[in-house]
N, CA, C and O of each residue as an XYZ file, in Angstrom:
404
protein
N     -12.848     12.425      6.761
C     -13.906     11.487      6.438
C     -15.267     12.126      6.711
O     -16.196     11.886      5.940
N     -15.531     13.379      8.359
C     -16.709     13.598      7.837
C     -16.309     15.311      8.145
O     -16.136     16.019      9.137
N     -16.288     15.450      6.830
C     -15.786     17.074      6.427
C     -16.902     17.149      6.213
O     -17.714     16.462      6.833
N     -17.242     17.990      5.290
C     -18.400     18.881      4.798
C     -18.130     19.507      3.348
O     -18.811     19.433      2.325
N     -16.737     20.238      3.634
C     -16.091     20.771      2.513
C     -15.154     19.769      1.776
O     -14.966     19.937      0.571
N     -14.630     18.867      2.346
C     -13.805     18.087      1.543
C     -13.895     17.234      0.313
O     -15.026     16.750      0.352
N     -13.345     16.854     -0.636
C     -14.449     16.304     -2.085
C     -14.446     14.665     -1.398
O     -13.895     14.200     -0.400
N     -15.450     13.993     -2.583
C     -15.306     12.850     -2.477
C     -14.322     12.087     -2.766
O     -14.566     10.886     -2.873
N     -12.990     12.551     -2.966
C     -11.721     11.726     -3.514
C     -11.670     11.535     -1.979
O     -11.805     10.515     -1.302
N     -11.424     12.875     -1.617
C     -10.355     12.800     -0.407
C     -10.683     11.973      0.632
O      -9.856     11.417      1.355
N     -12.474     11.833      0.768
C     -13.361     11.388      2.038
C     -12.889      9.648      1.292
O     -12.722      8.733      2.098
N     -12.768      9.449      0.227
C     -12.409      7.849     -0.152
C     -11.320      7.594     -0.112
O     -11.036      6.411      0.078
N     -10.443      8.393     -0.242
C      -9.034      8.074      0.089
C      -8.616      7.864      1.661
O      -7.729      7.099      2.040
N      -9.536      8.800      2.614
C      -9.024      8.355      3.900
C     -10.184      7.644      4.503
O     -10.472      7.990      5.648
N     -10.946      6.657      3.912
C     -11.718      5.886      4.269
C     -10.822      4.622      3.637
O     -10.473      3.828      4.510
N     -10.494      4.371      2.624
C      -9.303      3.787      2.611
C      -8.329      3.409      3.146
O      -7.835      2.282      3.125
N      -7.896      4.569      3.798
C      -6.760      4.602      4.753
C      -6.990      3.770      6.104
O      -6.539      2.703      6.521
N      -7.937      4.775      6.632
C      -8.934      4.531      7.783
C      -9.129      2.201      7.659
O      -9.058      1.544      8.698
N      -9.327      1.565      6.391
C      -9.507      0.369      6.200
C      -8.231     -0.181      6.651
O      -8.169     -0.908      7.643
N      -6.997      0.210      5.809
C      -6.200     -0.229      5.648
C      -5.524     -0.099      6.797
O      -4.886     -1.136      6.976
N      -5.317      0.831      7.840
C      -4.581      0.537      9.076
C      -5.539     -0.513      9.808
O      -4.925     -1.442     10.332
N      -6.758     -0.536      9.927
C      -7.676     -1.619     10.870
C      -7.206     -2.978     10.301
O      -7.134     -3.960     11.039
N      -6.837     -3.044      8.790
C      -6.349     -4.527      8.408
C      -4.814     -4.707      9.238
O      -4.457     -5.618      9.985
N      -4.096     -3.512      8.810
C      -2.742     -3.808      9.425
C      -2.240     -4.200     10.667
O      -1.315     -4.990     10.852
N      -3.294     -3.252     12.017
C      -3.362     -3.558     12.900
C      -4.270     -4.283     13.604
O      -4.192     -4.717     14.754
N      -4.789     -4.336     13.124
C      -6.301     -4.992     13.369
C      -7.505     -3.941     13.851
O      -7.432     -2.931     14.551
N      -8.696     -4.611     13.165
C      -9.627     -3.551     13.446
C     -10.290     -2.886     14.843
O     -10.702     -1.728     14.906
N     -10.307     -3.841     15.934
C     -10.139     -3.851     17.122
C      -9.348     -2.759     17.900
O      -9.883     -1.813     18.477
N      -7.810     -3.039     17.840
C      -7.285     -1.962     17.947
C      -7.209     -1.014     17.489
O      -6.814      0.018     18.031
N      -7.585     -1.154     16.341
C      -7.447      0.428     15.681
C      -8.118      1.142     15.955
O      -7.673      2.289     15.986
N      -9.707      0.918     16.352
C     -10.863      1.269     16.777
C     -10.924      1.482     18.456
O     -11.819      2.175     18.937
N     -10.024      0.909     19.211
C      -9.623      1.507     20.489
C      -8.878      2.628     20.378
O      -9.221      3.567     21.097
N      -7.851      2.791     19.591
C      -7.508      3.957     19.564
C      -7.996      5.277     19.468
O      -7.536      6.247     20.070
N      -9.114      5.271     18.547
C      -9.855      6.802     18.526
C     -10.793      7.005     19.740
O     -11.280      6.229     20.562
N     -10.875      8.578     19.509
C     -12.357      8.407     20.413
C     -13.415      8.445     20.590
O     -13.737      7.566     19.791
N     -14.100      8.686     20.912
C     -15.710      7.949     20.891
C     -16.098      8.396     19.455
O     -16.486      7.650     18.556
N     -15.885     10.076     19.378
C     -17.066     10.383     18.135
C     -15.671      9.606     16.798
O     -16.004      8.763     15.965
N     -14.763      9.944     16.872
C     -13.752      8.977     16.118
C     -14.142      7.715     15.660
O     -14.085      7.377     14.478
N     -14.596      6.913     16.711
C     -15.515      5.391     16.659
C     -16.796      5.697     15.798
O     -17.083      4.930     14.879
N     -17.608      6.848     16.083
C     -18.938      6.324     15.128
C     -18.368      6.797     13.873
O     -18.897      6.148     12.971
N     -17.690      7.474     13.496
C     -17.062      7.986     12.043
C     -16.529      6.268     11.686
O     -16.482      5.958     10.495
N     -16.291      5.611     12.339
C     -14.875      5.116     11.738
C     -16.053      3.766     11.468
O     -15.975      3.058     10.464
N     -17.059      3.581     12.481
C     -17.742      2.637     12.242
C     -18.968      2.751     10.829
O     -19.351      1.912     10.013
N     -19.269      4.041     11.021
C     -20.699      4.242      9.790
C     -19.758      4.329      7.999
O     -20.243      3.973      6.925
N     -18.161      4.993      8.270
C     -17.744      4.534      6.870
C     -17.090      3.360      6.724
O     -16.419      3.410      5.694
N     -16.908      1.644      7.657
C     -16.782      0.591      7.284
C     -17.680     -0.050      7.124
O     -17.479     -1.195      6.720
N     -19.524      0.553      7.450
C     -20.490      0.147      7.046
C     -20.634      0.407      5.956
O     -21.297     -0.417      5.326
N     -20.050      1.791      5.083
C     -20.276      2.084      4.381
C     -19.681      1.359      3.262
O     -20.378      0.807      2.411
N     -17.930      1.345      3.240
C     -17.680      0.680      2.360
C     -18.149     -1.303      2.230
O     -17.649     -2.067      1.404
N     -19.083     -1.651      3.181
C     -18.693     -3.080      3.431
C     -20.211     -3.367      1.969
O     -20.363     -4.239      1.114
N     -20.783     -2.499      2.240
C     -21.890     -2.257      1.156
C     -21.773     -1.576     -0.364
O     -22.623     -1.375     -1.232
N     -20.370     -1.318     -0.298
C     -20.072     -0.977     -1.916
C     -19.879     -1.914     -2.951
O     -19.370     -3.002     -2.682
N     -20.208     -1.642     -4.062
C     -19.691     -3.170     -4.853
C     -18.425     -3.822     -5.340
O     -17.518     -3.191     -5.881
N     -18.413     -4.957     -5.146
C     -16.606     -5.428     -5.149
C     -16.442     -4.433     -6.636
O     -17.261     -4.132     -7.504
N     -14.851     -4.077     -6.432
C     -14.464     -3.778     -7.704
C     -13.804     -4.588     -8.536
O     -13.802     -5.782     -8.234
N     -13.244     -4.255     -9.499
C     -13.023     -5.251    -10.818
C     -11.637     -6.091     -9.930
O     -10.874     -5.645     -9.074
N     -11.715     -7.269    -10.473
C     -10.633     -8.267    -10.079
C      -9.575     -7.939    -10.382
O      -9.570     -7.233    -11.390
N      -8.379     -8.188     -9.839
C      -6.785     -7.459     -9.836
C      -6.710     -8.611    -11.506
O      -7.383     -9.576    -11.868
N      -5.237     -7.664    -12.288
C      -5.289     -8.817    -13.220
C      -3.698     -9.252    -12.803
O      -2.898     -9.863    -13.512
N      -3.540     -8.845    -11.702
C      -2.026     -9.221    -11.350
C      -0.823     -8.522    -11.794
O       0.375     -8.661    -11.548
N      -1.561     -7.667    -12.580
C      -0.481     -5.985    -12.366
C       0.079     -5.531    -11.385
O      -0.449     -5.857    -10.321
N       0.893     -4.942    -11.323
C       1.443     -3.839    -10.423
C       2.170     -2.833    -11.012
O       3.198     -2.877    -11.687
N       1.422     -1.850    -10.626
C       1.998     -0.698    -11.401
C       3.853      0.083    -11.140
O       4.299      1.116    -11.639
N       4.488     -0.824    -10.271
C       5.469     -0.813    -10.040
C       5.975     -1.463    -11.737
O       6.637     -0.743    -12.485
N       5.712     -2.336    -11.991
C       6.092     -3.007    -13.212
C       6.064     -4.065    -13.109
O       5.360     -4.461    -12.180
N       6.785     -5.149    -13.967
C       6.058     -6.216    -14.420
C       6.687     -7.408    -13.310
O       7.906     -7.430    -13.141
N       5.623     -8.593    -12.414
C       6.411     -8.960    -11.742
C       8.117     -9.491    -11.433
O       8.775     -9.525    -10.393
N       8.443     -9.868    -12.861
C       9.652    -10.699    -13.039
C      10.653     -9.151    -12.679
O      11.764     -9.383    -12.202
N      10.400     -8.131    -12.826
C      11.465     -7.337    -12.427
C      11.343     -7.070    -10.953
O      11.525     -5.860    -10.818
N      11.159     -7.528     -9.989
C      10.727     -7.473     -8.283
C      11.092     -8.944     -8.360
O      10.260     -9.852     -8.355
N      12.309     -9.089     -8.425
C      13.085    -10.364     -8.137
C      13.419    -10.398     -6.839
O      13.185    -11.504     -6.351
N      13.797     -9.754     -6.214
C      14.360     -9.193     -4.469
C      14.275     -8.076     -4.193
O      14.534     -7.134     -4.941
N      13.803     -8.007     -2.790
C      13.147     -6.980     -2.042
C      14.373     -5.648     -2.495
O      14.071     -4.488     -2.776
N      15.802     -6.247     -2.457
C      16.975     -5.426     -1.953
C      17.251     -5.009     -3.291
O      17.321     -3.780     -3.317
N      17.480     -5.650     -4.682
C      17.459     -5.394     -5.688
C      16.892     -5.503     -7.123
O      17.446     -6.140     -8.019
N      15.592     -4.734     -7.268
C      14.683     -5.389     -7.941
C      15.559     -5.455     -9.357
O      16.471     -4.753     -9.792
N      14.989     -6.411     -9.780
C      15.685     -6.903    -11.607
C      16.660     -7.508    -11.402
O      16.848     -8.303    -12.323
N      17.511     -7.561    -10.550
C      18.602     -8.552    -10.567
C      18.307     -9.789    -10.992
O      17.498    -10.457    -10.347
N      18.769    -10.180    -11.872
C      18.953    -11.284    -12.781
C      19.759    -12.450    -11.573
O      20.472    -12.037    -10.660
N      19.482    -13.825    -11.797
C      19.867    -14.840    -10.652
C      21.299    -14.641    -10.590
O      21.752    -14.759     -9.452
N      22.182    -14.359    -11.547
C      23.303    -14.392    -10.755
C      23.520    -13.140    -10.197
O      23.060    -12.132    -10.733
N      24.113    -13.104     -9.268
C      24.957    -11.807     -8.422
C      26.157    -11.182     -9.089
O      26.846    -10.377     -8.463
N      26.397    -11.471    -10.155
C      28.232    -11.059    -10.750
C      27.668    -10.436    -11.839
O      26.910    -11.051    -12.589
N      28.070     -8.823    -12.075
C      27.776     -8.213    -13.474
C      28.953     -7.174    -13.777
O      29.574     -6.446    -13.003
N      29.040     -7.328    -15.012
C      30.700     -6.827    -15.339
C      30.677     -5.299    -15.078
O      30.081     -4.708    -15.979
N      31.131     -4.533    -14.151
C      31.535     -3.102    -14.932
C      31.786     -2.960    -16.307
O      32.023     -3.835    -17.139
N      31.684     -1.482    -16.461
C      31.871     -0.623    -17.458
C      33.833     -1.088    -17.891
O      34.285     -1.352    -19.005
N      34.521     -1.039    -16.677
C      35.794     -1.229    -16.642
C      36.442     -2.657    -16.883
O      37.592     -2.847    -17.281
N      35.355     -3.781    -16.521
C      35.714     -4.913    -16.771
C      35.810     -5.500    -15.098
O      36.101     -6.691    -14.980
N      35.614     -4.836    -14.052
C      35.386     -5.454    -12.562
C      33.888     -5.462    -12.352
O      32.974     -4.828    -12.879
N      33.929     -6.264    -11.538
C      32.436     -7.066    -11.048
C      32.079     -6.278    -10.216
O      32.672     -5.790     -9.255
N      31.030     -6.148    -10.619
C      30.093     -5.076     -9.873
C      29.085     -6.079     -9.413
O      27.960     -6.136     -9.909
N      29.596     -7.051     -8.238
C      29.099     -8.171     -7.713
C      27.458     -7.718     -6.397
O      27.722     -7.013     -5.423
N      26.517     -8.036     -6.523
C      25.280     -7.922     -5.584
C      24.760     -6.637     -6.158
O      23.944     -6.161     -5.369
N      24.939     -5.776     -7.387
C      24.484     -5.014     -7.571
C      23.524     -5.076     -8.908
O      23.345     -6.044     -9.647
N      22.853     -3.506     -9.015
C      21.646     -4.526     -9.901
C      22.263     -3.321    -11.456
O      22.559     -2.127    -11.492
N      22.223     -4.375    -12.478
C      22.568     -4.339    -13.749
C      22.712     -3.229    -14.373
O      23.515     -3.159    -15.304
N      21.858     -1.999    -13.926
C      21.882     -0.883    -14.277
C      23.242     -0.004    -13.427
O      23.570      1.028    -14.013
N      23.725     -0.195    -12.641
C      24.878      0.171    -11.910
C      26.349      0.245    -12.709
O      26.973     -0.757    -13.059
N      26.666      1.257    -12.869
C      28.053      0.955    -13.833
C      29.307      1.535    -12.653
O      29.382      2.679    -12.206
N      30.032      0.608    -12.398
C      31.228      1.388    -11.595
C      32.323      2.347    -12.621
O      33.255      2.972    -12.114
């Protein structure tokens, strides 16, 4: 974050980062954790980003794909029932559709 040589992807990507663990853990702690000069880095780029301009509104994409296929955590696309025929004609029961026994 304060390289010198590093580009601006990288300094936004781990200012990013740097956001996203203070949300996860909270910013508090997260900010106990480093140390001091750690703290003014960590504080002058959440000033920094808190002053950037919102970016464009999510349109409810996910680039994983389209929500209806993230049906369950355990098997995404599974269709509501749990029972799908093998290739052989046995149930290839809790598994997800693309699975051929």
């Amino acid at each position: 974050i304060d390289s010198r040589t590093a580009s601006a992807l990288s300094k936004h990507a781990a200012g990013q980062c740097a956001e996203e663990l203070g949300q996860l853990v909270g910013a508090s702690i997260f900010r106990g954790r480093l140390d001091e000069y750690q703290q003014e880095v960590y504080d002058r780029v959440m000033e920094e980003r808190r002053q950037l301009p919102p970016g464009p509104k999510s349109d409810g994409l996910s680039p994983f794909g389209p929500p209806e296929l993230l049906t369950t955590a355990r098997y995404p696309g599974l269709p509501p029932s749990d029972t799908n025929l093998g290739t052989n004609g046995t149930t290839t029961q809790g598994m997800h559709p693309g699975i051929k026994k």
